[in-house]
PDB file of C-alpha atoms in Angstrom:
ATOM      1  CA  MET A  15      59.461-227.216 -17.168  1.00 54.00           C
ATOM      2  CA  ARG A  16      60.921-224.722 -14.669  1.00 56.00           C
ATOM      3  CA  HIS A  17      63.931-224.319 -16.913  1.00 54.00           C
ATOM      4  CA  ALA A  18      61.695-223.365 -19.863  1.00 53.00           C
ATOM      5  CA  VAL A  19      59.802-220.792 -17.791  1.00 43.00           C
ATOM      6  CA  LEU A  20      63.055-219.307 -16.506  1.00 45.00           C
ATOM      7  CA  MET A  21      64.444-219.021 -20.045  1.00 50.00           C
ATOM      8  CA  LEU A  22      61.224-217.352 -21.200  1.00 45.00           C
ATOM      9  CA  LEU A  23      61.366-214.796 -18.361  1.00 45.00           C
ATOM     10  CA  LEU A  24      65.017-214.040 -19.028  1.00 46.00           C
ATOM     11  CA  SER A  25      64.395-213.521 -22.728  1.00 47.00           C
ATOM     12  CA  VAL A  26      61.499-211.100 -22.088  1.00 43.00           C
ATOM     13  CA  GLY A  27      63.400-209.030 -19.502  1.00 40.00           C
ATOM     14  CA  PRO A  28      65.642-207.067 -21.880  1.00 40.00           C
ATOM     15  CA  ALA A  29      62.700-206.276 -24.144  1.00 40.00           C
ATOM     16  CA  LEU A  30      60.887-204.579 -21.257  1.00 48.00           C
ATOM     17  CA  ALA A  31      63.873-202.521 -20.141  1.00 61.00           C
ATOM     18  CA  SER A  32      64.693-199.188 -21.745  1.00 84.00           C
ATOM     19  CA  SER A  33      68.194-198.198 -22.652  1.00 94.00           C
ATOM     20  CA  GLU A  34      69.812-195.020 -21.375  1.00 95.00           C
ATOM     21  CA  ALA A  35      69.591-193.625 -24.910  1.00 95.00           C
ATOM     22  CA  GLU A  36      65.824-194.200 -24.910  1.00 96.00           C
ATOM     23  CA  TRP A  37      65.442-192.503 -21.524  1.00 96.00           C
ATOM     24  CA  GLU A  38      67.521-189.555 -22.752  1.00 97.00           C
ATOM     25  CA  GLN A  39      65.267-189.247 -25.825  1.00 97.00           C
ATOM     26  CA  PHE A  40      62.204-189.410 -23.548  1.00 97.00           C
ATOM     27  CA  ARG A  41      63.578-186.557 -21.404  1.00 97.00           C
ATOM     28  CA  LYS A  42      64.286-184.475 -24.518  1.00 98.00           C
ATOM     29  CA  ASP A  43      60.755-185.127 -25.802  1.00 98.00           C
ATOM     30  CA  VAL A  44      59.233-184.012 -22.483  1.00 98.00           C
ATOM     31  CA  GLU A  45      61.413-180.901 -22.377  1.00 98.00           C
ATOM     32  CA  THR A  46      60.565-179.968 -25.974  1.00 98.00           C
ATOM     33  CA  ALA A  47      56.815-180.465 -25.495  1.00 98.00           C
ATOM     34  CA  CYS A  48      56.758-178.597 -22.178  1.00 97.00           C
ATOM     35  CA  SER A  49      58.963-175.753 -23.448  1.00 97.00           C
ATOM     36  CA  ALA A  50      56.436-175.110 -26.200  1.00 97.00           C
ATOM     37  CA  LEU A  51      53.786-174.509 -23.509  1.00 97.00           C
ATOM     38  CA  ALA A  52      55.903-172.232 -21.300  1.00 96.00           C
ATOM     39  CA  PRO A  53      54.740-168.637 -20.838  1.00 94.00           C
ATOM     40  CA  GLN A  54      56.271-166.181 -23.308  1.00 94.00           C
ATOM     41  CA  GLU A  55      56.984-163.520 -20.692  1.00 94.00           C
ATOM     42  CA  GLY A  56      59.728-163.994 -18.128  1.00 95.00           C
ATOM     43  CA  GLU A  57      62.495-166.576 -18.082  1.00 96.00           C
ATOM     44  CA  THR A  58      61.413-170.205 -17.619  1.00 96.00           C
ATOM     45  CA  MET A  59      63.520-172.997 -16.155  1.00 97.00           C
ATOM     46  CA  ILE A  60      62.382-176.593 -16.734  1.00 97.00           C
ATOM     47  CA  GLU A  61      63.223-179.588 -14.566  1.00 97.00           C
ATOM     48  CA  VAL A  62      62.187-182.880 -16.183  1.00 98.00           C
ATOM     49  CA  ASN A  63      61.509-185.873 -13.950  1.00 97.00           C
ATOM     50  CA  PRO A  64      63.967-188.495 -15.275  1.00 96.00           C
ATOM     51  CA  PHE A  65      61.439-191.312 -15.769  1.00 96.00           C
ATOM     52  CA  GLY A  66      57.917-190.072 -15.034  1.00 96.00           C
ATOM     53  CA  SER A  67      55.265-192.623 -14.181  1.00 96.00           C
ATOM     54  CA  GLU A  68      54.163-195.654 -16.165  1.00 96.00           C
ATOM     55  CA  SER A  69      51.909-193.525 -18.381  1.00 97.00           C
ATOM     56  CA  TYR A  70      53.142-189.957 -18.023  1.00 98.00           C
ATOM     57  CA  GLY A  71      56.219-187.800 -18.016  1.00 98.00           C
ATOM     58  CA  ALA A  72      56.357-184.760 -15.766  1.00 98.00           C
ATOM     59  CA  ALA A  73      58.282-181.532 -15.535  1.00 98.00           C
ATOM     60  CA  LEU A  74      58.341-178.552 -13.196  1.00 97.00           C
ATOM     61  CA  LEU A  75      58.394-175.139 -14.839  1.00 97.00           C
ATOM     62  CA  ILE A  76      59.350-171.999 -12.950  1.00 96.00           C
ATOM     63  CA  THR A  77      58.972-168.682 -14.718  1.00 96.00           C
ATOM     64  CA  ALA A  78      60.871-165.796 -13.134  1.00 95.00           C
ATOM     65  CA  PHE A  79      59.914-162.187 -13.803  1.00 93.00           C
ATOM     66  CA  GLU A  80      61.978-158.993 -13.655  1.00 94.00           C
ATOM     67  CA  ASP A  81      60.088-157.791 -10.557  1.00 94.00           C
ATOM     68  CA  GLY A  82      61.292-160.844  -8.609  1.00 92.00           C
ATOM     69  CA  ALA A  83      57.992-162.712  -8.759  1.00 91.00           C
ATOM     70  CA  ALA A  84      57.823-166.276 -10.058  1.00 93.00           C
ATOM     71  CA  ASP A  85      55.108-168.618 -11.280  1.00 94.00           C
ATOM     72  CA  ARG A  86      55.304-172.404 -10.873  1.00 95.00           C
ATOM     73  CA  TYR A  87      53.641-174.928 -13.187  1.00 97.00           C
ATOM     74  CA  VAL A  88      53.524-178.682 -13.704  1.00 97.00           C
ATOM     75  CA  CYS A  89      53.723-180.035 -17.223  1.00 98.00           C
ATOM     76  CA  ILE A  90      52.231-183.491 -17.811  1.00 98.00           C
ATOM     77  CA  TYR A  91      53.424-185.444 -20.872  1.00 98.00           C
ATOM     78  CA  ASP A  92      51.340-188.371 -22.175  1.00 98.00           C
ATOM     79  CA  LYS A  93      53.812-191.101 -23.191  1.00 97.00           C
ATOM     80  CA  GLN A  94      51.310-192.818 -25.534  1.00 97.00           C
ATOM     81  CA  GLU A  95      49.954-189.734 -27.283  1.00 97.00           C
ATOM     82  CA  LYS A  96      53.232-187.771 -27.071  1.00 97.00           C
ATOM     83  CA  THR A  97      51.310-184.642 -26.082  1.00 97.00           C
ATOM     84  CA  ALA A  98      51.720-182.309 -23.115  1.00 98.00           C
ATOM     85  CA  GLU A  99      49.469-180.164 -20.937  1.00 98.00           C
ATOM     86  CA  LEU A 100      50.415-177.372 -18.565  1.00 97.00           C
ATOM     87  CA  THR A 101      48.640-176.703 -15.258  1.00 97.00           C
ATOM     88  CA  ALA A 102      47.609-173.239 -14.215  1.00 96.00           C
ATOM     89  CA  ALA A 103      50.189-171.412 -12.131  1.00 95.00           C
ATOM     90  CA  PHE A 104      50.306-172.425  -8.482  1.00 92.00           C
ATOM     91  CA  THR A 105      49.381-169.773  -5.971  1.00 86.00           C
ATOM     92  CA  PRO A 106      52.384-168.309  -4.158  1.00 78.00           C
ATOM     93  CA  PRO A 107      53.428-170.283  -1.099  1.00 71.00           C
ATOM     94  CA  GLN A 108      52.086-168.915   2.166  1.00 73.00           C
ATOM     95  CA  GLU A 109      54.426-167.511   4.768  1.00 74.00           C
ATOM     96  CA  VAL A 110      55.055-170.104   7.443  1.00 66.00           C
ATOM     97  CA  THR A 111      55.740-168.967  10.995  1.00 74.00           C
ATOM     98  CA  MET A 112      57.610-171.486  13.072  1.00 70.00           C
ATOM     99  CA  PRO A 113      56.555-171.762  16.719  1.00 74.00           C
ATOM    100  CA  GLU A 114      59.057-170.865  19.433  1.00 81.00           C
ATOM    101  CA  ALA A 115      61.121-173.786  20.702  1.00 78.00           C
ATOM    102  CA  ASP A 116      63.160-174.256  23.866  1.00 80.00           C
ATOM    103  CA  PRO A 117      66.951-174.787  23.590  1.00 81.00           C
ATOM    104  CA  VAL A 118      66.439-178.540  23.179  1.00 79.00           C
ATOM    105  CA  GLY A 119      63.969-178.032  20.333  1.00 75.00           C
ATOM    106  CA  ASN A 120      60.716-178.822  22.156  1.00 79.00           C
ATOM    107  CA  VAL A 121      57.763-176.808  20.936  1.00 76.00           C
ATOM    108  CA  ALA A 122      55.040-175.890  23.409  1.00 72.00           C
ATOM    109  CA  PRO A 123      51.561-176.898  22.289  1.00 68.00           C
ATOM    110  CA  ALA A 124      49.370-174.111  21.010  1.00 65.00           C
ATOM    111  CA  GLU A 125      47.256-172.481  23.671  1.00 64.00           C
ATOM    112  CA  ASP A 126      43.941-174.278  23.994  1.00 57.00           C
ATOM    113  CA  THR A 127      41.143-171.765  23.421  1.00 57.00           C
ATOM    114  CA  ARG A 128      38.285-174.227  23.921  1.00 58.00           C
ATOM    115  CA  THR A 129      35.955-173.727  26.835  1.00 59.00           C
ATOM    116  CA  ASP A 130      34.361-176.306  29.043  1.00 57.00           C
ATOM    117  CA  ALA A 131      30.927-175.280  27.801  1.00 55.00           C
ATOM    118  CA  HIS A 132      30.576-178.582  25.960  1.00 53.00           C
ATOM    119  CA  LEU A 133      30.898-180.427  29.296  1.00 57.00           C
ATOM    120  CA  VAL A 134      27.963-178.622  31.001  1.00 56.00           C
ATOM    121  CA  LYS A 135      24.569-180.295  30.668  1.00 56.00           C
ATOM    122  CA  PRO A 136      21.816-177.909  29.648  1.00 53.00           C
TER     123      PRO A 136
END
């Protein structure tokens, strides 16, 4: 009985796996669908996630403009329907200021601005 189950599992395995040619076609399909949704102005670069998730493909789109600005989008590709949607542009990343560190790399905790007022009984 165990031998029959093992043979059944081994025979199903290759049917569930995708070949490299199928994955390459998937990536081309995602790129084609997402390229069609890319903004017309500026120059857009597309980075396709090689496999996506179980149900969706995904790609990052970055559109660069002549003034140096750039917009970032996510394109979601429905594997079943073979359709794509584009998110709105992300807001520009905020400037991040790193706290000062000592030579070893230790960062002092931020100054505590709380008062002890919460400890005093009315």
